[in-house]
mmCIF file of C-alpha atoms in Angstrom:
data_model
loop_
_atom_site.group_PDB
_atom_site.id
_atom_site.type_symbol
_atom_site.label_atom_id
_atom_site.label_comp_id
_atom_site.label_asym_id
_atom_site.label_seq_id
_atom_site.Cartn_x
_atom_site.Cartn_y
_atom_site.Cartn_z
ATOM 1 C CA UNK F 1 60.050 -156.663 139.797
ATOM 2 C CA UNK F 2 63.507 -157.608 141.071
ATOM 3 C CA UNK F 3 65.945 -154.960 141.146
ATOM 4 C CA UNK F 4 69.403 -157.269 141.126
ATOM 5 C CA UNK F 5 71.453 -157.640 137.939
ATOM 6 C CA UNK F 6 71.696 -161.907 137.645
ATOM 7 C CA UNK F 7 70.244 -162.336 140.896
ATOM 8 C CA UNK F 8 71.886 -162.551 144.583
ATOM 9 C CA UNK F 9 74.113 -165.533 145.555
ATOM 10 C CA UNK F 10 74.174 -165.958 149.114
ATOM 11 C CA UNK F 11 76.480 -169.131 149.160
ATOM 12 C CA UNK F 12 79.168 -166.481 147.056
ATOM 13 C CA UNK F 13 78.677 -163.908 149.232
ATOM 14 C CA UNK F 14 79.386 -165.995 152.856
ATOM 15 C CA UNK F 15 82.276 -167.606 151.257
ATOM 16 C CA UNK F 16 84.022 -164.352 150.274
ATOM 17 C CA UNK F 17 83.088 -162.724 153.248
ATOM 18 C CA UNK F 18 85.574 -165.593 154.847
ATOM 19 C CA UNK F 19 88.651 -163.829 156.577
ATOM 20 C CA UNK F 20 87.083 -160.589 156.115
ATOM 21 C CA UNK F 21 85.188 -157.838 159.066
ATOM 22 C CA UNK F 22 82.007 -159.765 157.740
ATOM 23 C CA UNK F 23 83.206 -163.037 158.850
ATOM 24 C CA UNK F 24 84.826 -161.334 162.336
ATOM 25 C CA UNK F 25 81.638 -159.835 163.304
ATOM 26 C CA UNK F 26 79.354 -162.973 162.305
ATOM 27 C CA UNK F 27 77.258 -160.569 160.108
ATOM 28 C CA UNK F 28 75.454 -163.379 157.958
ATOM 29 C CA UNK F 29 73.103 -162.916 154.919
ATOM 30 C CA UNK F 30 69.854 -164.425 155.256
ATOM 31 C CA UNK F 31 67.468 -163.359 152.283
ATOM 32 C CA UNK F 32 67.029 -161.647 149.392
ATOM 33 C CA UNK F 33 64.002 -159.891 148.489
ATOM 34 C CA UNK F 34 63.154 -158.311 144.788
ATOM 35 C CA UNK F 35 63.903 -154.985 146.695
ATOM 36 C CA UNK F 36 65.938 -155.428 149.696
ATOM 37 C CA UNK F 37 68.680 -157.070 151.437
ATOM 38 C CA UNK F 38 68.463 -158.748 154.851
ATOM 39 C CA UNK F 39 71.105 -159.716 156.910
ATOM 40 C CA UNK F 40 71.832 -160.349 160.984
ATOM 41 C CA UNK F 41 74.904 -160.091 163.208
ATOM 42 C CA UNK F 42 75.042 -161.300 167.114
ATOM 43 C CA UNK F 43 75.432 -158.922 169.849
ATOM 44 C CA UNK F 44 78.417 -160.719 171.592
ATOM 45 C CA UNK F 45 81.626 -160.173 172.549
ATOM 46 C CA UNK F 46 82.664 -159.409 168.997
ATOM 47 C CA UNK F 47 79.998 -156.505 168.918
ATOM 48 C CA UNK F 48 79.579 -154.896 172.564
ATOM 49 C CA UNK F 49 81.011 -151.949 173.766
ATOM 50 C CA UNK F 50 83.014 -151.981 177.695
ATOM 51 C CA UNK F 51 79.558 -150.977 179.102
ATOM 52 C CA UNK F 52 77.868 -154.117 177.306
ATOM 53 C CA UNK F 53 75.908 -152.931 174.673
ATOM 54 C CA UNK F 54 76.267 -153.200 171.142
ATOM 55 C CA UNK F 55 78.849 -150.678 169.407
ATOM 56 C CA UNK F 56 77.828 -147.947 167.631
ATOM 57 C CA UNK F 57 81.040 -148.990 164.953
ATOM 58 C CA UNK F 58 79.282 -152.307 164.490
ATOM 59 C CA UNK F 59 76.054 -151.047 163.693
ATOM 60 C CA UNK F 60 77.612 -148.982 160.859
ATOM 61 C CA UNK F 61 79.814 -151.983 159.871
ATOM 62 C CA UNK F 62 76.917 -154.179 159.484
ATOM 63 C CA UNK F 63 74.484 -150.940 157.747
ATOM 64 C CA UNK F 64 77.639 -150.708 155.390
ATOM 65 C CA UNK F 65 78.279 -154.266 154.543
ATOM 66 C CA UNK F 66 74.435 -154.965 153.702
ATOM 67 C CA UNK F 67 74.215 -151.412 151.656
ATOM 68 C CA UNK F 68 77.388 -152.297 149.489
ATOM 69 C CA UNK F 69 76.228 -155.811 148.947
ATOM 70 C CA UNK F 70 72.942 -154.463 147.996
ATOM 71 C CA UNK F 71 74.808 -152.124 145.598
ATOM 72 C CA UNK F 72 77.162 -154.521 143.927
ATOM 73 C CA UNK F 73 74.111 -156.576 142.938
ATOM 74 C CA UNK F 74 72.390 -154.418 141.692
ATOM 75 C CA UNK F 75 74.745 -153.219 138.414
ATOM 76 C CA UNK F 76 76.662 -154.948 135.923
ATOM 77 C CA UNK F 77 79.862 -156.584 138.136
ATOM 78 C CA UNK F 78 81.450 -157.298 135.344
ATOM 79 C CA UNK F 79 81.479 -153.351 134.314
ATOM 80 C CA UNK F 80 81.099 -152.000 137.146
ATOM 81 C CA UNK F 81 82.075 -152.005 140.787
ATOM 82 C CA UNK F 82 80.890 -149.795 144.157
ATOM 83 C CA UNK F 83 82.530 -148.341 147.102
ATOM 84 C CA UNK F 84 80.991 -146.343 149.747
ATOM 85 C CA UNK F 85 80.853 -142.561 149.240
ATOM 86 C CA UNK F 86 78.976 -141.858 152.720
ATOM 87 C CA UNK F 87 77.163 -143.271 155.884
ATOM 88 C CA UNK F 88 75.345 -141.870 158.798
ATOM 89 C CA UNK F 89 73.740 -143.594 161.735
ATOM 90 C CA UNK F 90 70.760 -142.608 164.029
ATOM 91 C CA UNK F 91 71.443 -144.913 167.464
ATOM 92 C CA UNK F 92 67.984 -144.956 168.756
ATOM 93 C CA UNK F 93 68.248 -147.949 171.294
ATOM 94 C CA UNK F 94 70.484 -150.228 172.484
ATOM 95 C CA UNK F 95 70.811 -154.045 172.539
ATOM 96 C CA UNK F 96 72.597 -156.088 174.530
ATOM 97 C CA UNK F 97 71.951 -159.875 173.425
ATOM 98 C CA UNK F 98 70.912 -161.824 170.856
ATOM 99 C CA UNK F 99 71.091 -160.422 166.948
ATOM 100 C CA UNK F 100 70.130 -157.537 165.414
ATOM 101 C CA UNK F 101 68.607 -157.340 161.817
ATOM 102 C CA UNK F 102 69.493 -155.155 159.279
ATOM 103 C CA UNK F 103 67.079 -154.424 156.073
ATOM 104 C CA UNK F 104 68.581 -152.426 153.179
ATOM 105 C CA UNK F 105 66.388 -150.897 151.000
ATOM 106 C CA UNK F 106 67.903 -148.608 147.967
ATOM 107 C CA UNK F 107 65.977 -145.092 148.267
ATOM 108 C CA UNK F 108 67.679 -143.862 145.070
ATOM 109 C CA UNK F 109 69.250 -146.274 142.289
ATOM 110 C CA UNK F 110 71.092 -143.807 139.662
ATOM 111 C CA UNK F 111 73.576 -143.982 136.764
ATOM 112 C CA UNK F 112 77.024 -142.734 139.446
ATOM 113 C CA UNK F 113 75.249 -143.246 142.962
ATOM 114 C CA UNK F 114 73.044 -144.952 145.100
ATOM 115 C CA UNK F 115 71.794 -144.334 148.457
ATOM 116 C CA UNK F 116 70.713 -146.971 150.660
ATOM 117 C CA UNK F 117 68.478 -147.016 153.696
ATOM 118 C CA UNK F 118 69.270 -149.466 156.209
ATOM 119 C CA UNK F 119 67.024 -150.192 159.582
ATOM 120 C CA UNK F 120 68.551 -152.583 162.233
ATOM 121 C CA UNK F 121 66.119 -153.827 164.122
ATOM 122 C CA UNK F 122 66.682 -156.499 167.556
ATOM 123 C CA UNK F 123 64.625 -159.728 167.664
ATOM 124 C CA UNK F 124 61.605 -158.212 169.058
ATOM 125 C CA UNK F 125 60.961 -155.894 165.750
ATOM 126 C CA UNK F 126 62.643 -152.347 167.583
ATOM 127 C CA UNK F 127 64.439 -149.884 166.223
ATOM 128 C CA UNK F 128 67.806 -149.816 166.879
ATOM 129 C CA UNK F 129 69.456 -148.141 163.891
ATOM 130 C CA UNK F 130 68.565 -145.786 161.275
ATOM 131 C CA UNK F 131 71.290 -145.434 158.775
ATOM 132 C CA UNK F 132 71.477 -144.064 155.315
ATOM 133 C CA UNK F 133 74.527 -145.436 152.950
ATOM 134 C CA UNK F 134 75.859 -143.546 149.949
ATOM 135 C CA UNK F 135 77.639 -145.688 147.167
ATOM 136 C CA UNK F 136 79.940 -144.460 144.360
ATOM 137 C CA UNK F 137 79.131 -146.666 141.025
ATOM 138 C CA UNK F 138 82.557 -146.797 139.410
ATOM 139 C CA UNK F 139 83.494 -148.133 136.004
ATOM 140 C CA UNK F 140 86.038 -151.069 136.271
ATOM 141 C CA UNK F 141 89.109 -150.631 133.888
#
């Protein structure tokens, strides 16, 4: 059983991620499962740190992007709208090419907050981030 309200819209969410962080950072939405989110973002120039691995700051951009999309999709938009409360991040191990993946997964779905679990993984399948998001549901109007 699906967990979005009116399903996810991929095509809507890459066009209003234009001129955005999303865009900057080439994070990119790839599927939608009935539970989860999945998204990717190159480790480039955009994403490394001096030494030449990928940025801890990036990792929590992209765990916060997928989280909040995964959040907004899942209650009414047209009542309701989510901004994020809290975020940690577990850097396990680095990456220095290529993309990284990032599955979001809600852990708890309630009436005021959600919390999110997010694993970026590189293209092998590894571990590279743990991170747990925290949303605020907040009425519009």
């Amino acid at each position: 059983m699906s967990i979005w309200f009116g399903g996810v819209d991929l095509d809507f969410i890459t066009t209003r991620g234009k001129n955005t962080m999303i865009e900057h950072l080439g994070i990119e939405l790839l599927e939608a499962g009935d539970d989860f989110l999945k998204a990717r973002m190159p480790v480039d120039h955009r994403t490394k740190q001096p030494a030449g691995l990928l940025h801890g700051g990036a990792s929590v951009a992209l765990s916060e992007t997928v989280a909040s999309l995964g959040a907004t999709y899942a209650v009414d938009r047209e009542k309701f709208h989510c901004v994020g409360l809290e975020i940690n991040a577990n850097h396990v191990r680095s990456a220095t090419d290529g993309y990284v993946y990032a599955v979001a997964r809600p852990a708890h779905l309630g009436r005021n907050t959600h919390v999110w679990e997010v694993k970026i993984t590189d293209e092998a399948g590894k571990l590279v981030c743990i991170s747990r998001v925290t949303m605020a549901i907040l009425a519009k109007g």
